[in-house]
Amino acid sequence: MKTPQKRTTIYDIAKKLNIAASSVSRALSNSSKVNPATKALILKTAAEMNYQQNVMASNLRKGSNRTIGVVVPRINQGYFSNIIAGMEDITYNKGYNLIICQSNELHAREVDCVNALINQHVNCIVISIAAEPGGHEHLQQVLDHRIRLIQFDRVVDELETFKVINDNERASSEAVSHLIQQGYQRIALLEGPQNLDIFRQRKEGYLSALRKHGLPILEELMCENAWTKELSAEATRKLLGMKNPPDAIFASTSDFSALGVLEVATQMGISVPEQLGICGYSNEPFTEITSPSITTIDQYSFSMGKTIGNLFFQEMEVADLHIEPKIMSIKPKLIVRKSTQRS
Amino acid sequence: MKTPQKRTTIYDIAKKLNIAASSVSRALSNSSKVNPATKALILKTAAEMNYQQNVMASNLRKGSNRTIGVVVPRINQGYFSNIIAGMEDITYNKGYNLIICQSNELHAREVDCVNALINQHVNCIVISIAAEPGGHEHLQQVLDHRIRLIQFDRVVDELETFKVINDNERASSEAVSHLIQQGYQRIALLEGPQNLDIFRQRKEGYLSALRKHGLPILEELMCENAWTKELSAEATRKLLGMKNPPDAIFASTSDFSALGVLEVATQMGISVPEQLGICGYSNEPFTEITSPSITTIDQYSFSMGKTIGNLFFQEMEVADLHIEPKIMSIKPKLIVRKSTQRS
DNA sequence: CTGAAAGCGCTTACAG
DNA sequence: CTGAAAGCGCTTACAG
């Protein structure tokens, strides 16, 4: 633990040039009130001395560190990594940094991450909450510490914050309507954890489409907590083993679930889409290359990331903390592929 | 741009309790030299006053900000997002933050990112360089500023830094040997940009396997710059249109390339693996579900991320800056699937 | 346009 | 165990 040699500071430059540190600071921060000649000299000397601003000191003094904290369940999931990539594209151009944390779907870890970010005095926290149920005092804390907050995708509805969400209900309703139009009559639903609003909304979309088309709502066709490939495969085995099995499955939780369905159907010799229609959610890259390719819903994740970034810079960065929070809803797009095209 | 209300500082707590700020600081930092009773009182009061340490001030004073900067070509690519997820797992437990930047494969942007991180006084920079050719003065700058540097995967070989790499040559050689053992005789190579060492090494592995098995090295079977799905598909069309086409293609650049090969072969009615063997690189999730499934090479990206994190904490965090850098090589694993199994 | 000074909020040697 | 003081490196009102 040693510091072999000090970094150059503005005082070193000031001393060398026999001027005040404040002038050096002004020259470096490109302030107008400084003689162009001295300014040039200062910049030249700074470069020669290999000067790099100490951002920690600058941040402390200015009370802002131009940093946005991001908390997601998992970084290495197509949807979230695309969101982050999109955000980075925006923040990079604004000279902001992104600090990334993953909750691993655990509430306690999410609380930890949020506290760490509050501690860092980030300018804004962008979060999509973990699946594990838990309170949201930690998010209230963010607001209490006067840090801006954007929730996206999986949001705590009752908390009044900026939100960037997908219209899950509408997208799901469209997907199920599409299945009905293709002639499917007994459509099963694979549900995600109902403590997350996104999964409740998707279920709602499923129900409303059935109602709209006058189809019965059958409890036995709705499977709880089928939100991994494995759990979905298990649920599918049960569904397809019924006396009166479904003729379509809407894997509302993810494409991974849809893949589980497809694999089980293939194993059981059930032909897709003829005997069984399958629709997933998220438009993961692989849905295009399975056989048959899988119908799914694209959430525009990369551009959603950009939307989040732009929202911060355009509406929040310099605005009053107490402005009415904005809610932006992005309409996902149904991508029809072979797994649901009977006609 | 307003600060509605000040945050609680240690001075606020000190004033309230009529003690010195230094005692508050000591109590909060869990120092031993403080009366347990006062300490308890301080902690209680701090909690009541909603105190959060100002990390900017602490960092400035301590001269370290417990942050690691990461620069990768793209965040939203399975390989890199896994590396980051693995690193985060380690840094989270150590209370370090991760700042993430993406170069988008552009050299100038990479230089920008690195400079921003130097400015932030991060403790360490972890980088995998962009494909676009360019110098490496920016990496030398990192060292000049006494910031620790770890290169991974795509490294600048001549720069003496810590490195975490895959043994690309050996893995490629094994893959090609496997093809030869399966009876393939005319094995084509899809190459990546040769300014990146990883692609040179993979080519070297291909060549050495051919030599070892006494097979001729044929220029017409080696395709430069076939490192996206589209470029690979194009190269494949050329290869398969030859009078004497290859009977196997090693897509050394990525599984996306291998997918391009598979799609073209399928379109042309060429059966895989019977008429054409295909091997990819990286073990992207989709390789398991194509038909046929694709033989590929797993790089253990998540655990590689952990290795990078551990390397920093175990060898670099508190060590002298001028210790001999360590180079860790991880042996990737050949995953044999249907696309290469003729027997 | 320039300088002297205060202060951002913390930590830590120093003295007691 | 506790307090007073200095200082991390910068920025910015204030005075000239």
XYZ file of C-alpha atoms (C1' of nucleotides) in Angstrom:
718
model
C 0.000 0.000 0.000
C 2.314 2.764 -1.173
C 2.087 5.816 -3.329
C 5.360 5.863 -5.164
C 5.030 9.386 -6.395
C 2.459 12.142 -6.213
C 0.250 13.072 -9.101
C 0.455 16.559 -10.488
C -2.080 18.930 -8.930
C -3.149 22.396 -9.925
C -0.878 23.707 -7.164
C 2.139 22.139 -8.814
C 1.251 23.893 -12.033
C 0.555 27.165 -10.229
C 3.859 27.045 -8.439
C 5.782 26.297 -11.588
C 4.187 29.216 -13.410
C 4.148 31.490 -10.402
C 0.435 32.165 -10.573
C -2.538 31.344 -8.375
C -4.110 27.917 -8.287
C -7.470 29.478 -8.942
C -6.262 30.709 -12.306
C -5.078 27.258 -13.174
C -8.443 25.864 -12.205
C -10.224 28.425 -14.321
C -8.016 27.786 -17.314
C -8.494 24.041 -17.080
C -12.241 24.270 -16.659
C -12.311 26.398 -19.755
C -13.749 29.383 -17.969
C -14.009 32.510 -20.063
C -12.553 34.894 -17.503
C -8.960 34.108 -18.190
C -6.336 35.662 -20.411
C -6.009 33.564 -23.568
C -2.219 33.738 -23.427
C -1.905 32.534 -19.829
C -4.575 29.974 -20.525
C -2.584 28.530 -23.390
C 0.514 28.465 -21.232
C -1.327 26.722 -18.436
C -2.785 24.092 -20.733
C 0.621 23.467 -22.262
C 2.289 23.152 -18.880
C -0.482 20.890 -17.601
C 0.030 18.571 -20.532
C 3.798 18.582 -20.009
C 3.376 17.730 -16.364
C 0.993 14.935 -17.265
C -1.769 16.553 -15.252
C -5.045 14.729 -14.801
C -7.843 16.316 -12.880
C -8.653 14.669 -9.583
C -12.283 13.958 -10.162
C -12.846 12.958 -6.549
C -11.911 16.424 -5.355
C -13.891 18.075 -8.092
C -16.916 15.950 -7.299
C -16.703 16.693 -3.616
C -16.510 20.375 -4.254
C -19.307 20.385 -6.808
C -21.487 17.970 -4.891
C -22.156 15.805 -7.929
C -20.241 12.961 -9.402
C -21.912 12.606 -12.760
C -22.678 8.978 -12.183
C -25.770 6.869 -12.679
C -26.177 3.639 -10.751
C -27.938 0.708 -12.388
C -29.392 -2.245 -10.488
C -30.655 -5.190 -12.489
C -31.436 -8.805 -11.592
C -28.741 -10.084 -13.920
C -26.252 -8.345 -16.165
C -25.757 -11.315 -18.418
C -29.278 -11.622 -19.681
C -29.988 -10.406 -23.189
C -32.745 -8.066 -22.152
C -30.822 -6.340 -19.378
C -27.482 -6.195 -21.120
C -29.191 -4.540 -24.066
C -30.822 -2.000 -21.787
C -27.447 -1.211 -20.254
C -25.770 -1.006 -23.647
C -28.420 1.455 -24.805
C -28.046 3.581 -21.696
C -24.273 3.593 -21.978
C -24.589 4.933 -25.492
C -26.346 8.007 -24.123
C -24.392 8.520 -20.917
C -21.076 8.166 -22.707
C -21.814 11.207 -24.816
C -22.756 13.192 -21.740
C -19.593 12.288 -19.876
C -21.506 10.385 -17.229
C -20.386 7.111 -15.717
C -22.468 4.031 -15.202
C -22.030 1.923 -12.089
C -23.566 -1.501 -12.537
C -24.848 -3.860 -9.842
C -26.763 -7.098 -10.041
C -29.264 -8.256 -7.454
C -29.243 -11.868 -8.639
C -33.012 -11.722 -8.095
C -32.461 -11.480 -4.325
C -34.198 -8.763 -2.376
C -31.544 -8.420 0.331
C -28.819 -8.054 -2.237
C -30.844 -5.452 -4.079
C -31.189 -3.448 -0.867
C -27.435 -3.700 -0.391
C -26.748 -2.470 -3.909
C -29.097 0.456 -3.536
C -27.522 1.472 -0.245
C -24.073 1.308 -1.777
C -25.228 3.582 -4.594
C -26.825 6.036 -2.172
C -23.506 6.067 -0.373
C -21.749 6.841 -3.613
C -23.985 9.876 -4.024
C -24.841 8.890 -7.552
C -27.009 11.380 -9.415
C -29.591 8.835 -10.349
C -30.486 5.221 -9.727
C -32.041 3.134 -12.476
C -33.564 -0.090 -11.264
C -35.546 -3.131 -12.313
C -36.514 -4.968 -9.164
C -35.623 -8.507 -8.144
C -38.159 -11.304 -8.361
C -37.849 -12.236 -4.711
C -40.647 -10.540 -2.795
C -39.695 -7.777 -0.388
C -40.561 -4.275 0.655
C -39.576 -1.132 -1.117
C -38.330 1.016 1.735
C -34.934 1.028 0.027
C -36.448 2.826 -2.940
C -38.125 5.326 -0.667
C -34.679 5.859 0.865
C -33.343 6.791 -2.555
C -35.936 9.537 -2.823
C -35.342 10.604 0.778
C -31.701 11.129 -0.074
C -32.742 13.312 -2.959
C -31.352 10.976 -5.562
C -33.338 10.741 -8.740
C -34.934 7.385 -9.412
C -36.070 5.675 -12.575
C -37.795 2.344 -12.403
C -38.001 0.272 -15.542
C -39.687 -2.921 -16.672
C -40.271 -4.509 -13.272
C -41.526 -1.578 -11.256
C -43.145 -0.955 -7.902
C -46.349 0.554 -9.136
C -47.453 2.415 -6.029
C -44.158 4.262 -5.725
C -44.366 7.603 -7.457
C -41.222 7.728 -9.550
C -40.228 8.060 -13.162
C -40.943 4.816 -14.931
C -40.084 3.328 -18.304
C -42.204 0.297 -18.934
C -43.559 -1.948 -21.615
C -47.237 -2.254 -22.232
C -47.222 -5.878 -21.214
C -50.953 -6.283 -21.047
C -51.568 -5.053 -24.536
C -48.718 -7.080 -26.012
C -49.921 -10.249 -24.303
C -53.459 -9.627 -25.389
C -52.287 -9.235 -28.969
C -50.269 -12.421 -28.785
C -53.196 -14.423 -27.471
C -55.570 -12.861 -29.999
C -53.161 -13.903 -32.714
C -53.264 -17.473 -31.406
C -57.045 -17.408 -31.427
C -57.084 -16.086 -34.962
C -54.879 -18.976 -35.971
C -57.620 -21.264 -34.752
C -56.201 -22.300 -31.389
C -58.986 -22.834 -28.863
C -57.500 -24.172 -25.657
C -54.659 -21.815 -24.900
C -52.568 -22.467 -21.803
C -50.641 -19.779 -19.927
C -47.233 -20.123 -18.299
C -47.109 -17.469 -15.576
C -44.252 -15.754 -13.800
C -44.168 -14.785 -10.104
C -47.303 -12.761 -9.514
C -45.613 -10.406 -7.085
C -44.026 -8.817 -10.130
C -46.353 -6.447 -11.921
C -45.092 -7.377 -15.360
C -46.283 -10.940 -14.938
C -49.608 -9.878 -13.515
C -50.082 -7.627 -16.533
C -49.234 -10.371 -18.955
C -51.763 -12.632 -17.308
C -54.316 -9.839 -17.496
C -53.647 -9.522 -21.234
C -54.159 -13.251 -21.651
C -57.459 -13.114 -19.768
C -58.744 -10.091 -21.608
C -58.029 -11.653 -25.006
C -59.935 -14.790 -24.034
C -62.841 -12.690 -22.832
C -62.841 -10.550 -25.932
C -63.112 -13.609 -28.139
C -65.643 -15.323 -25.921
C -63.399 -18.202 -24.940
C -63.746 -19.796 -21.509
C -61.172 -19.102 -18.814
C -59.951 -22.441 -17.548
C -57.993 -22.632 -14.307
C -56.406 -25.932 -15.291
C -54.683 -24.236 -18.241
C -52.928 -21.606 -16.127
C -49.613 -22.687 -14.611
C -48.045 -20.688 -11.814
C -44.364 -19.995 -11.517
C -43.315 -21.500 -14.811
C -40.601 -18.987 -15.449
C -37.470 -20.932 -16.188
C -36.880 -23.395 -18.989
C -36.945 -26.282 -16.544
C -40.106 -25.260 -14.723
C -41.809 -24.653 -18.048
C -40.797 -28.034 -19.371
C -42.284 -29.609 -16.270
C -45.506 -27.641 -16.600
C -45.706 -28.570 -20.271
C -45.386 -32.264 -19.529
C -48.310 -31.939 -17.172
C -50.390 -29.931 -19.625
C -49.791 -32.231 -22.565
C -50.542 -35.269 -20.443
C -54.075 -34.040 -19.716
C -57.089 -35.869 -21.114
C -57.996 -32.696 -22.870
C -54.664 -31.009 -23.470
C -54.207 -27.409 -24.662
C -53.646 -26.759 -28.361
C -51.436 -23.729 -27.695
C -49.142 -22.487 -24.917
C -48.368 -18.846 -24.278
C -45.069 -18.779 -22.367
C -45.603 -15.290 -21.010
C -42.484 -15.397 -18.875
C -39.743 -15.630 -21.466
C -38.440 -17.259 -24.588
C -36.476 -19.647 -22.416
C -39.798 -20.947 -21.169
C -41.048 -21.223 -24.733
C -37.948 -23.205 -25.566
C -38.738 -25.597 -22.716
C -42.196 -26.068 -24.193
C -40.815 -26.691 -27.653
C -38.324 -29.265 -26.440
C -40.933 -31.229 -24.537
C -43.347 -31.133 -27.476
C -40.612 -32.372 -29.812
C -39.723 -35.184 -27.409
C -43.359 -36.223 -27.196
C -43.730 -36.242 -30.965
C -46.259 -33.432 -30.930
C -45.952 -31.306 -34.039
C -45.576 -27.542 -33.758
C -47.481 -25.519 -34.938
C -49.996 -28.072 -36.231
C -50.922 -29.752 -32.965
C -49.513 -27.144 -30.624
C -48.929 -23.422 -31.038
C -46.158 -21.790 -28.996
C -45.571 -18.135 -28.252
C -42.722 -16.772 -26.110
C -41.727 -13.367 -24.783
C -38.659 -11.138 -25.316
C -37.393 -11.972 -28.777
C -34.171 -13.582 -27.646
C -31.880 -14.128 -30.639
C -32.292 -17.894 -30.542
C -36.046 -17.786 -31.235
C -35.227 -17.126 -34.860
C -33.209 -20.288 -35.304
C -35.120 -22.974 -33.486
C -37.152 -25.332 -35.625
C -39.745 -24.224 -35.963
C -38.831 -20.616 -35.241
C -40.714 -19.221 -32.257
C -43.338 -16.466 -32.306
C -42.473 -13.942 -29.632
C -42.698 -10.346 -28.453
C -39.915 -7.845 -28.992
C -39.408 -5.347 -26.190
C -36.995 -3.026 -27.991
C -34.547 -3.372 -25.139
C -31.649 -1.419 -26.645
C -33.781 1.562 -27.528
C -35.497 1.283 -24.159
C -32.053 1.778 -22.622
C -31.600 4.873 -24.737
C -35.017 6.128 -23.674
C -34.016 5.783 -20.038
C -30.812 7.711 -20.625
C -32.577 10.466 -22.511
C -35.280 10.678 -19.883
C -32.673 11.452 -17.254
C -30.870 14.114 -19.239
C -33.918 15.782 -20.678
C -36.288 15.725 -17.744
C -34.429 15.085 -14.546
C -30.767 16.106 -14.483
C -31.316 19.759 -13.689
C -35.002 19.747 -12.827
C -36.543 20.268 -9.447
C -36.679 17.085 -7.428
C -40.357 17.395 -6.840
C -41.670 17.582 -10.361
C -44.416 15.244 -11.369
C -42.745 12.005 -12.413
C -43.167 10.952 -16.003
C -44.185 7.479 -17.031
C -43.154 6.269 -20.448
C -44.719 3.189 -21.900
C -43.202 1.455 -24.867
C -45.399 -0.763 -26.949
C -43.729 -4.103 -27.607
C -44.120 -5.745 -30.976
C -45.512 -9.168 -31.759
C -43.135 -11.084 -34.011
C -45.053 -13.841 -35.751
C -42.936 -16.862 -36.688
C -43.585 -20.458 -37.593
C -44.465 -21.848 -34.187
C -47.944 -20.312 -34.380
C -48.736 -20.241 -38.092
C -51.160 -22.953 -38.948
C -52.632 -21.249 -41.946
C -30.210 22.825 -10.052
C -30.994 23.213 -6.372
C -30.136 21.470 -3.148
C -33.332 21.603 -1.190
C -31.811 20.519 2.068
C -28.389 19.459 3.310
C -27.479 15.903 4.032
C -26.459 15.006 7.536
C -22.682 15.146 8.059
C -20.526 13.922 10.875
C -20.396 17.513 12.128
C -24.153 17.563 12.524
C -23.943 14.438 14.626
C -20.991 15.786 16.617
C -22.791 19.020 17.358
C -25.924 17.261 18.480
C -23.988 15.018 20.849
C -21.535 17.707 21.888
C -18.494 15.691 20.950
C -15.737 15.998 18.344
C -16.288 15.100 14.714
C -13.242 12.877 14.842
C -14.929 10.683 17.400
C -17.949 10.376 15.201
C -15.746 9.416 12.307
C -13.979 6.806 14.385
C -17.217 5.340 15.661
C -18.665 5.118 12.175
C -15.576 3.576 10.688
C -15.720 0.984 13.431
C -12.359 1.919 14.839
C -11.437 0.148 18.052
C -10.231 3.197 19.942
C -13.608 4.429 20.964
C -15.718 3.946 24.056
C -18.351 1.303 23.336
C -21.043 3.353 25.017
C -20.402 6.551 23.038
C -19.984 4.463 19.932
C -23.433 2.951 20.388
C -24.885 6.381 20.993
C -23.222 7.755 17.874
C -24.439 4.910 15.691
C -27.948 5.303 17.042
C -27.952 9.042 16.463
C -26.509 8.609 12.994
C -29.304 6.235 12.091
C -31.896 8.599 13.515
C -30.503 11.496 11.553
C -30.513 9.377 8.399
C -26.784 9.776 8.027
C -25.061 8.387 4.941
C -21.358 8.682 4.576
C -20.204 11.003 1.827
C -18.084 8.601 -0.130
C -16.660 11.371 -2.309
C -15.111 13.029 0.703
C -13.902 9.750 2.109
C -12.384 8.781 -1.214
C -10.636 12.097 -1.577
C -9.150 11.828 1.857
C -8.098 8.207 1.444
C -6.892 8.647 -2.114
C -8.780 5.621 -3.374
C -12.281 5.214 -4.612
C -12.608 1.447 -4.560
C -13.673 1.351 -8.157
C -12.666 -0.808 -11.084
C -13.219 0.398 -14.634
C -14.120 -2.098 -17.329
C -13.779 -1.435 -21.053
C -15.200 -3.990 -23.452
C -16.135 -3.862 -27.133
C -19.800 -4.530 -26.363
C -21.661 -5.034 -23.124
C -24.512 -6.901 -24.739
C -22.555 -9.835 -26.045
C -22.856 -13.099 -24.174
C -19.152 -13.497 -23.674
C -18.536 -10.021 -22.283
C -21.675 -9.757 -20.213
C -20.756 -13.049 -18.568
C -17.272 -11.784 -17.811
C -18.753 -8.674 -16.231
C -21.306 -10.675 -14.262
C -18.515 -12.874 -12.926
C -16.405 -9.881 -11.944
C -19.344 -8.175 -10.260
C -19.852 -11.241 -8.136
C -16.378 -10.786 -6.681
C -16.247 -7.006 -6.462
C -19.660 -6.831 -4.806
C -18.401 -8.814 -1.854
C -15.385 -6.558 -1.533
C -17.438 -3.379 -1.597
C -15.903 -2.252 -4.856
C -17.817 -0.594 -7.679
C -17.646 -1.438 -11.327
C -17.778 1.301 -13.935
C -18.609 -0.112 -17.349
C -17.748 1.373 -20.747
C -18.081 -0.012 -24.232
C -15.759 0.817 -27.080
C -18.139 -0.422 -29.775
C -15.037 -1.910 -31.393
C -13.753 1.602 -32.170
C -10.246 2.541 -31.212
C -10.918 6.240 -30.664
C -13.829 5.522 -28.396
C -11.735 3.060 -26.437
C -9.099 5.736 -25.905
C -11.825 8.082 -24.708
C -13.150 5.543 -22.248
C -9.722 4.830 -20.859
C -9.010 8.522 -20.375
C -12.311 9.003 -18.579
C -11.421 6.152 -16.245
C -7.971 7.550 -15.585
C -9.673 10.796 -14.714
C -11.930 8.987 -12.285
C -8.842 7.675 -10.509
C -10.187 4.150 -10.606
C -8.035 1.622 -8.791
C -7.826 -0.685 -11.739
C -8.774 -0.854 -15.395
C -9.841 -4.143 -16.940
C -9.874 -4.112 -20.724
C -10.409 -6.245 -23.785
C -9.339 -4.200 -26.767
C -11.432 -3.101 -29.741
C -11.083 -4.803 -33.091
C -10.291 -1.584 -34.918
C -6.514 -1.320 -35.254
C -4.783 1.415 -33.282
C -1.877 2.083 -30.995
C -1.715 1.330 -27.333
C -0.369 4.540 -25.893
C -3.587 4.864 -23.930
C -2.780 1.678 -22.065
C 0.716 2.903 -21.363
C -0.941 6.028 -19.955
C -2.868 3.890 -17.509
C 0.375 2.488 -16.166
C 1.978 5.936 -16.144
C -0.825 7.126 -13.908
C -0.108 4.273 -11.551
C -3.423 2.621 -12.169
C -3.395 -1.144 -12.181
C -4.197 -2.750 -15.497
C -5.552 -6.158 -16.416
C -5.932 -7.130 -20.033
C -8.156 -10.051 -20.875
C -9.025 -12.089 -23.940
C -8.012 -9.608 -26.618
C -4.707 -8.355 -25.296
C -1.795 -6.288 -26.524
C 0.868 -8.902 -26.155
C 3.931 -6.699 -26.038
C 2.584 -4.604 -23.196
C 3.744 -5.986 -19.862
C 0.603 -6.111 -17.786
C -1.447 -8.655 -15.930
C -3.330 -10.759 -18.429
C -6.138 -13.284 -18.259
C -6.406 -15.136 -21.512
C -7.667 -18.281 -23.128
C -5.317 -20.739 -24.716
C -6.828 -20.124 -28.120
C -4.180 -21.947 -30.065
C -4.523 -25.155 -28.143
C -8.304 -25.063 -28.203
C -8.351 -24.465 -31.951
C -5.846 -27.187 -32.551
C -7.985 -29.599 -30.559
C -11.084 -28.609 -32.484
C -9.392 -29.163 -35.840
C -7.852 -32.430 -34.659
C -11.321 -33.556 -33.665
C -12.557 -32.757 -37.177
C -9.724 -34.746 -38.678
C -10.458 -37.690 -36.411
C -14.040 -37.598 -37.626
C -12.657 -38.155 -41.101
C -12.876 -34.630 -42.477
C -10.027 -33.965 -44.902
C -10.534 -30.558 -46.478
C -11.106 -28.270 -43.539
C -11.719 -24.599 -44.233
C -10.986 -21.806 -41.774
C -13.022 -18.668 -41.201
C -10.618 -16.102 -39.766
C -11.113 -12.978 -37.689
C -9.153 -9.704 -38.025
C -5.518 -10.680 -37.796
C -4.539 -7.583 -35.884
C -6.153 -9.230 -32.868
C -3.920 -11.813 -31.249
C -6.789 -14.143 -30.400
C -7.574 -14.645 -34.071
C -3.946 -15.096 -35.006
C -3.669 -17.752 -32.299
C -6.758 -19.563 -33.498
C -5.347 -19.639 -37.006
C -2.063 -20.927 -35.638
C -3.937 -23.730 -33.872
C -5.658 -24.629 -37.119
C -2.350 -24.727 -38.981
C -0.564 -26.764 -36.341
C -3.312 -29.366 -36.267
C -3.131 -29.754 -40.044
C 0.630 -30.108 -39.856
C 0.479 -32.590 -37.023
C -1.825 -34.821 -39.008
C 0.085 -34.395 -42.251
C -2.684 -32.579 -44.067
C -1.847 -29.973 -46.711
C -2.288 -26.294 -45.930
C -4.430 -24.826 -48.670
C -4.664 -21.070 -49.078
C -7.977 -21.326 -50.887
C -9.589 -22.797 -47.779
C -8.666 -19.898 -45.514
C -11.069 -16.946 -45.546
C -10.031 -13.622 -44.109
C -12.312 -11.392 -42.068
C -15.245 -13.765 -41.854
C -16.231 -12.706 -38.386
C -19.875 -11.846 -38.518
C -22.754 -14.094 -39.449
C -23.196 -12.249 -42.734
C -19.541 -12.280 -43.762
C -19.345 -15.954 -42.860
C -22.401 -16.800 -44.907
C -20.830 -15.042 -47.858
C -17.532 -16.875 -47.415
C -19.401 -20.162 -47.075
C -21.233 -19.622 -50.346
C -17.890 -19.117 -52.032
C -16.320 -22.154 -50.391
C -19.191 -24.494 -51.136
C -19.324 -23.311 -54.720
C -15.758 -24.419 -55.397
C -15.044 -27.306 -57.735
C -13.436 -29.083 -54.839
C -15.295 -27.725 -51.822
C -14.269 -28.245 -48.185
C -15.869 -31.050 -46.199
C -15.670 -29.105 -42.921
C -15.571 -25.482 -41.838
C -13.995 -24.257 -38.632
C -15.633 -20.907 -37.820
C -12.849 -19.782 -35.506
C -14.355 -16.343 -35.015
C -17.582 -17.131 -33.214
C -20.702 -19.218 -33.054
C -22.518 -16.523 -34.991
C -20.199 -17.306 -37.881
C -20.871 -20.995 -37.461
C -24.574 -20.229 -37.600
C -24.049 -18.391 -40.887
C -22.314 -21.480 -42.244
C -25.112 -23.751 -41.076
C -27.799 -21.600 -42.624
C -26.096 -21.491 -46.009
C -25.448 -25.236 -45.945
C -29.097 -25.892 -45.117
C -30.246 -23.587 -47.902
C -27.977 -25.388 -50.376
C -29.258 -28.777 -49.303
C -25.897 -29.870 -47.982
C -26.282 -32.211 -45.029
C -24.526 -31.493 -41.770
C -22.545 -33.339 -40.431
C -22.526 -35.945 -43.222
C -21.341 -33.766 -46.111
C -20.077 -30.843 -44.081
C -18.728 -30.621 -40.544
C -19.118 -27.328 -38.676
C -17.349 -26.119 -35.574
C -17.861 -22.727 -33.926
C -16.304 -20.844 -31.053
C -17.638 -19.531 -27.707
C -20.458 -21.873 -26.769
C -23.239 -19.347 -27.160
C -26.458 -20.734 -25.704
C -28.072 -21.135 -29.110
C -25.493 -23.671 -30.351
C -27.256 -26.278 -28.289
C -30.603 -25.829 -29.979
C -29.830 -25.480 -33.658
C -30.429 -28.516 -35.791
C -28.074 -30.078 -35.810
C -26.545 -28.731 -32.593
C -23.186 -27.076 -33.172
C -19.822 -28.279 -31.905
C -18.042 -25.378 -30.278
C -15.504 -24.239 -27.689
C -16.513 -23.087 -24.232
C -14.428 -20.254 -22.823
C -15.769 -20.355 -19.258
C -16.585 -16.681 -19.447
C -18.361 -16.321 -16.106
C -15.581 -17.978 -14.170
C -13.055 -16.006 -16.208
C -14.736 -12.888 -14.838
C -14.332 -14.237 -11.337
C -10.695 -15.029 -12.031
C -10.114 -11.437 -13.079
C -11.749 -10.149 -9.914
C -9.784 -12.478 -7.692
C -6.580 -11.629 -9.494
C -7.031 -7.989 -8.584
C -7.814 -8.571 -4.938
C -5.263 -11.262 -4.323
C -2.317 -10.001 -6.288
C -2.697 -6.354 -7.093
C -4.880 -4.349 -4.720
C -2.237 -3.729 -2.088
C 0.866 -4.896 -3.909
C 3.689 -2.768 -5.179
C 2.963 -1.336 -8.582
C 6.110 -2.708 -10.059
C 5.727 -6.371 -9.317
C 6.161 -8.808 -12.143
C 2.784 -9.063 -13.873
C 1.102 -12.425 -13.789
C -0.402 -14.043 -16.848
C -3.202 -16.506 -16.329
C -4.244 -18.756 -19.154
C -7.507 -20.633 -19.037
C -7.866 -23.706 -21.169
C -11.148 -23.619 -23.076
C -13.077 -26.819 -23.536
C -14.158 -28.442 -26.782
C -17.876 -29.258 -26.684
C -18.597 -31.921 -29.261
C -22.136 -31.841 -30.632
C -23.915 -33.205 -33.657
C -22.557 -30.851 -36.323
C -19.241 -32.715 -36.380
C -20.134 -36.275 -35.451
C -20.094 -38.496 -38.486
C -19.329 -41.667 -36.647
C -8.445 39.178 -15.849
C -6.190 37.550 -11.285
C -5.325 36.274 -6.342
C -6.327 34.977 -1.505
C -9.308 32.446 1.086
C -12.919 29.472 2.397
C -14.971 25.207 2.261
C -16.899 20.531 0.113
C -16.918 16.180 4.239
C -14.070 13.223 5.619
C -9.704 10.805 8.010
C -5.733 10.564 10.646
C -1.453 11.661 12.873
C -0.618 14.201 17.044
C -1.143 15.463 21.686
C -3.299 14.702 25.829
C -10.406 6.904 24.806
C -11.035 11.949 23.038
C -10.283 16.534 20.819
C -8.167 20.107 17.808
C -6.144 20.673 13.622
C -4.398 19.815 9.185
C -5.114 18.433 4.695
C -6.922 15.349 0.527
C -7.455 18.650 -4.469
C -10.501 21.132 -6.227
C -14.006 25.320 -7.195
C -16.010 29.598 -6.527
C -17.754 33.722 -4.434
C -15.360 37.895 -3.177
C -12.371 41.653 -3.678
C -9.384 44.072 -6.453
